[in-house]
Amino acid sequence: MLKAVLAPANQEQNAFYPPSIYEQHYNTATAWLISKVVSMFSNTQQLINIIEPFLETKTVGIKDGYIEIPDNCRDFLDAAINVKSDMSGVCKEKPQILIDQEFKIEQRRTSCISRPITILDQAQWDDITTHPYKYPTYNNPIGCFFGKNKIKVCPFDIPRAEIRYVRNEKIYKYGYITLPDETYIFDEKNTIETEWNNNAFEYLYKGIVTLYSVWAKDSVIRNWSNELKQIGLM
């Protein structure tokens, strides 16, 4: 990534771009890209591929009508419950199925389907839960954040839910050793590797290039970036 950022500026990494600044730019671009994907999130494969290293899916128990969001949650995405296809109740926990025949029998017996929990604000929650006949059902369950890490759900007898969220990112660290001539070499032992996969490279690259061009006050690379944007490469 560092070599790719410096290529259009025709600079050597030792000559101009301090590793401490690159590290800051990398972590800033990471936070920006995660927030951007979350703000646009849908079940499109492209977005899932980008955010996949940080995407968590967990089945959590519901206690006293509340889902507790895990401590490592950065951004909550959605939640769902598994209910019987006739809406007569919530499905039991998935049994341990070892052979194909057991799977077919269990599938016929349970006929479970997934129903999303619609997240509402407080006013909407109050309106629906006190409505005389439009009450939440297994087919249309609802939820509302009460505090930062708790979601109250209705119907209140739902025992568990599957939640999906983006976990907190690790801080990227670019390890390096400073040499007597004030240049530096990469130090793998003291590096905390990036968590991104290749699907995010082009988007992360755009963010770091933008930060670098502003920091360096480099009009050449800024114009180069603008030209790539115009032809759809950035």
PDB file of N, CA, C and O in Angstrom, residues 170-205:
ATOM      1  N   LYS A 170      -8.906  -3.122  14.732  1.00  0.00           N
ATOM      2  CA  LYS A 170      -7.631  -3.004  15.431  1.00  0.00           C
ATOM      3  C   LYS A 170      -6.859  -1.820  14.846  1.00  0.00           C
ATOM      4  O   LYS A 170      -7.037  -1.472  13.677  1.00  0.00           O
ATOM      5  N   ILE A 171      -6.038  -1.206  15.667  1.00  0.00           N
ATOM      6  CA  ILE A 171      -5.223  -0.093  15.192  1.00  0.00           C
ATOM      7  C   ILE A 171      -4.023  -0.646  14.428  1.00  0.00           C
ATOM      8  O   ILE A 171      -3.226  -1.417  14.966  1.00  0.00           O
ATOM      9  N   TYR A 172      -3.920  -0.253  13.172  1.00  0.00           N
ATOM     10  CA  TYR A 172      -2.800  -0.681  12.337  1.00  0.00           C
ATOM     11  C   TYR A 172      -1.521   0.007  12.807  1.00  0.00           C
ATOM     12  O   TYR A 172      -1.523   1.211  13.093  1.00  0.00           O
ATOM     13  N   LYS A 173      -0.456  -0.748  12.896  1.00  0.00           N
ATOM     14  CA  LYS A 173       0.843  -0.187  13.290  1.00  0.00           C
ATOM     15  C   LYS A 173       1.900  -0.571  12.269  1.00  0.00           C
ATOM     16  O   LYS A 173       2.084  -1.753  11.978  1.00  0.00           O
ATOM     17  N   TYR A 174       2.560   0.438  11.736  1.00  0.00           N
ATOM     18  CA  TYR A 174       3.635   0.210  10.777  1.00  0.00           C
ATOM     19  C   TYR A 174       4.950   0.197  11.548  1.00  0.00           C
ATOM     20  O   TYR A 174       5.441   1.235  11.993  1.00  0.00           O
ATOM     21  N   GLY A 175       5.509  -0.994  11.745  1.00  0.00           N
ATOM     22  CA  GLY A 175       6.759  -1.114  12.485  1.00  0.00           C
ATOM     23  C   GLY A 175       7.948  -0.720  11.629  1.00  0.00           C
ATOM     24  O   GLY A 175       8.021  -1.050  10.444  1.00  0.00           O
ATOM     25  N   TYR A 176       8.872   0.002  12.224  1.00  0.00           N
ATOM     26  CA  TYR A 176      10.061   0.420  11.472  1.00  0.00           C
ATOM     27  C   TYR A 176      11.247   0.634  12.416  1.00  0.00           C
ATOM     28  O   TYR A 176      11.083   0.806  13.627  1.00  0.00           O
ATOM     29  N   ILE A 177      12.430   0.598  11.841  1.00  0.00           N
ATOM     30  CA  ILE A 177      13.671   0.843  12.576  1.00  0.00           C
ATOM     31  C   ILE A 177      14.364   2.031  11.927  1.00  0.00           C
ATOM     32  O   ILE A 177      14.580   2.053  10.702  1.00  0.00           O
ATOM     33  N   THR A 178      14.682   3.034  12.733  1.00  0.00           N
ATOM     34  CA  THR A 178      15.364   4.216  12.220  1.00  0.00           C
ATOM     35  C   THR A 178      16.864   3.952  12.138  1.00  0.00           C
ATOM     36  O   THR A 178      17.487   3.488  13.097  1.00  0.00           O
ATOM     37  N   LEU A 179      17.457   4.253  10.994  1.00  0.00           N
ATOM     38  CA  LEU A 179      18.882   4.040  10.759  1.00  0.00           C
ATOM     39  C   LEU A 179      19.681   5.298  11.098  1.00  0.00           C
ATOM     40  O   LEU A 179      19.104   6.393  11.253  1.00  0.00           O
ATOM     41  N   PRO A 180      20.993   5.176  11.229  1.00  0.00           N
ATOM     42  CA  PRO A 180      21.828   6.347  11.595  1.00  0.00           C
ATOM     43  C   PRO A 180      21.685   7.538  10.653  1.00  0.00           C
ATOM     44  O   PRO A 180      21.846   8.689  11.076  1.00  0.00           O
ATOM     45  N   ASP A 181      21.400   7.283   9.382  1.00  0.00           N
ATOM     46  CA  ASP A 181      21.266   8.399   8.427  1.00  0.00           C
ATOM     47  C   ASP A 181      19.837   8.955   8.398  1.00  0.00           C
ATOM     48  O   ASP A 181      19.476   9.707   7.492  1.00  0.00           O
ATOM     49  N   GLU A 182      19.015   8.554   9.406  1.00  0.00           N
ATOM     50  CA  GLU A 182      17.642   9.038   9.578  1.00  0.00           C
ATOM     51  C   GLU A 182      16.672   8.500   8.536  1.00  0.00           C
ATOM     52  O   GLU A 182      15.540   8.992   8.425  1.00  0.00           O
ATOM     53  N   THR A 183      17.109   7.521   7.773  1.00  0.00           N
ATOM     54  CA  THR A 183      16.158   6.765   6.950  1.00  0.00           C
ATOM     55  C   THR A 183      15.641   5.620   7.813  1.00  0.00           C
ATOM     56  O   THR A 183      16.037   5.485   8.973  1.00  0.00           O
ATOM     57  N   TYR A 184      14.768   4.818   7.271  1.00  0.00           N
ATOM     58  CA  TYR A 184      14.209   3.740   8.072  1.00  0.00           C
ATOM     59  C   TYR A 184      13.981   2.501   7.208  1.00  0.00           C
ATOM     60  O   TYR A 184      13.908   2.586   5.981  1.00  0.00           O
ATOM     61  N   ILE A 185      13.878   1.361   7.897  1.00  0.00           N
ATOM     62  CA  ILE A 185      13.539   0.109   7.224  1.00  0.00           C
ATOM     63  C   ILE A 185      12.340  -0.511   7.929  1.00  0.00           C
ATOM     64  O   ILE A 185      12.107  -0.291   9.123  1.00  0.00           O
ATOM     65  N   PHE A 186      11.583  -1.268   7.188  1.00  0.00           N
ATOM     66  CA  PHE A 186      10.380  -1.910   7.711  1.00  0.00           C
ATOM     67  C   PHE A 186      10.746  -2.955   8.756  1.00  0.00           C
ATOM     68  O   PHE A 186      11.688  -3.734   8.586  1.00  0.00           O
ATOM     69  N   ASP A 187      10.000  -2.989   9.860  1.00  0.00           N
ATOM     70  CA  ASP A 187      10.231  -3.936  10.947  1.00  0.00           C
ATOM     71  C   ASP A 187       8.980  -4.797  11.119  1.00  0.00           C
ATOM     72  O   ASP A 187       8.001  -4.371  11.734  1.00  0.00           O
ATOM     73  N   GLU A 188       9.036  -5.997  10.572  1.00  0.00           N
ATOM     74  CA  GLU A 188       7.864  -6.873  10.594  1.00  0.00           C
ATOM     75  C   GLU A 188       7.477  -7.279  12.011  1.00  0.00           C
ATOM     76  O   GLU A 188       6.290  -7.420  12.333  1.00  0.00           O
ATOM     77  N   LYS A 189       8.452  -7.470  12.891  1.00  0.00           N
ATOM     78  CA  LYS A 189       8.180  -7.933  14.248  1.00  0.00           C
ATOM     79  C   LYS A 189       7.330  -6.952  15.045  1.00  0.00           C
ATOM     80  O   LYS A 189       6.549  -7.355  15.911  1.00  0.00           O
ATOM     81  N   ASN A 190       7.485  -5.685  14.793  1.00  0.00           N
ATOM     82  CA  ASN A 190       6.742  -4.657  15.540  1.00  0.00           C
ATOM     83  C   ASN A 190       5.577  -4.082  14.748  1.00  0.00           C
ATOM     84  O   ASN A 190       5.066  -3.011  15.067  1.00  0.00           O
ATOM     85  N   THR A 191       5.161  -4.805  13.722  1.00  0.00           N
ATOM     86  CA  THR A 191       4.038  -4.365  12.889  1.00  0.00           C
ATOM     87  C   THR A 191       2.760  -5.083  13.299  1.00  0.00           C
ATOM     88  O   THR A 191       2.771  -6.288  13.548  1.00  0.00           O
ATOM     89  N   ILE A 192       1.671  -4.339  13.415  1.00  0.00           N
ATOM     90  CA  ILE A 192       0.340  -4.927  13.566  1.00  0.00           C
ATOM     91  C   ILE A 192      -0.304  -4.888  12.187  1.00  0.00           C
ATOM     92  O   ILE A 192      -0.577  -3.813  11.660  1.00  0.00           O
ATOM     93  N   GLU A 193      -0.479  -6.042  11.599  1.00  0.00           N
ATOM     94  CA  GLU A 193      -0.911  -6.123  10.206  1.00  0.00           C
ATOM     95  C   GLU A 193      -2.325  -5.579  10.004  1.00  0.00           C
ATOM     96  O   GLU A 193      -3.161  -5.593  10.909  1.00  0.00           O
ATOM     97  N   THR A 194      -2.566  -5.122   8.789  1.00  0.00           N
ATOM     98  CA  THR A 194      -3.906  -4.674   8.423  1.00  0.00           C
ATOM     99  C   THR A 194      -4.887  -5.843   8.449  1.00  0.00           C
ATOM    100  O   THR A 194      -4.512  -6.988   8.188  1.00  0.00           O
ATOM    101  N   GLU A 195      -6.128  -5.554   8.748  1.00  0.00           N
ATOM    102  CA  GLU A 195      -7.170  -6.585   8.756  1.00  0.00           C
ATOM    103  C   GLU A 195      -7.942  -6.615   7.439  1.00  0.00           C
ATOM    104  O   GLU A 195      -8.751  -7.506   7.217  1.00  0.00           O
ATOM    105  N   TRP A 196      -7.712  -5.644   6.583  1.00  0.00           N
ATOM    106  CA  TRP A 196      -8.433  -5.589   5.317  1.00  0.00           C
ATOM    107  C   TRP A 196      -8.004  -6.713   4.386  1.00  0.00           C
ATOM    108  O   TRP A 196      -6.864  -7.170   4.432  1.00  0.00           O
ATOM    109  N   ASN A 197      -8.913  -7.121   3.507  1.00  0.00           N
ATOM    110  CA  ASN A 197      -8.541  -8.047   2.431  1.00  0.00           C
ATOM    111  C   ASN A 197      -8.446  -7.267   1.117  1.00  0.00           C
ATOM    112  O   ASN A 197      -8.632  -6.050   1.081  1.00  0.00           O
ATOM    113  N   ASN A 198      -8.169  -7.981   0.053  1.00  0.00           N
ATOM    114  CA  ASN A 198      -7.941  -7.317  -1.241  1.00  0.00           C
ATOM    115  C   ASN A 198      -9.168  -6.580  -1.774  1.00  0.00           C
ATOM    116  O   ASN A 198      -9.038  -5.664  -2.588  1.00  0.00           O
ATOM    117  N   ASN A 199     -10.361  -6.974  -1.330  1.00  0.00           N
ATOM    118  CA  ASN A 199     -11.574  -6.328  -1.835  1.00  0.00           C
ATOM    119  C   ASN A 199     -11.659  -4.849  -1.447  1.00  0.00           C
ATOM    120  O   ASN A 199     -12.385  -4.089  -2.084  1.00  0.00           O
ATOM    121  N   ALA A 200     -10.937  -4.473  -0.410  1.00  0.00           N
ATOM    122  CA  ALA A 200     -11.005  -3.087   0.073  1.00  0.00           C
ATOM    123  C   ALA A 200      -9.856  -2.228  -0.447  1.00  0.00           C
ATOM    124  O   ALA A 200      -9.853  -1.012  -0.205  1.00  0.00           O
ATOM    125  N   PHE A 201      -8.915  -2.825  -1.160  1.00  0.00           N
ATOM    126  CA  PHE A 201      -7.682  -2.107  -1.498  1.00  0.00           C
ATOM    127  C   PHE A 201      -7.944  -0.788  -2.221  1.00  0.00           C
ATOM    128  O   PHE A 201      -7.422   0.263  -1.827  1.00  0.00           O
ATOM    129  N   GLU A 202      -8.739  -0.824  -3.281  1.00  0.00           N
ATOM    130  CA  GLU A 202      -8.910   0.387  -4.084  1.00  0.00           C
ATOM    131  C   GLU A 202      -9.566   1.511  -3.292  1.00  0.00           C
ATOM    132  O   GLU A 202      -9.225   2.686  -3.454  1.00  0.00           O
ATOM    133  N   TYR A 203     -10.493   1.162  -2.391  1.00  0.00           N
ATOM    134  CA  TYR A 203     -11.197   2.184  -1.616  1.00  0.00           C
ATOM    135  C   TYR A 203     -10.305   2.745  -0.510  1.00  0.00           C
ATOM    136  O   TYR A 203     -10.284   3.945  -0.252  1.00  0.00           O
ATOM    137  N   LEU A 204      -9.542   1.866   0.131  1.00  0.00           N
ATOM    138  CA  LEU A 204      -8.603   2.301   1.154  1.00  0.00           C
ATOM    139  C   LEU A 204      -7.504   3.151   0.524  1.00  0.00           C
ATOM    140  O   LEU A 204      -7.079   4.180   1.078  1.00  0.00           O
ATOM    141  N   TYR A 205      -7.073   2.746  -0.649  1.00  0.00           N
ATOM    142  CA  TYR A 205      -6.041   3.481  -1.381  1.00  0.00           C
ATOM    143  C   TYR A 205      -6.479   4.908  -1.689  1.00  0.00           C
ATOM    144  O   TYR A 205      -5.721   5.860  -1.512  1.00  0.00           O
TER     145      TYR A 205
END
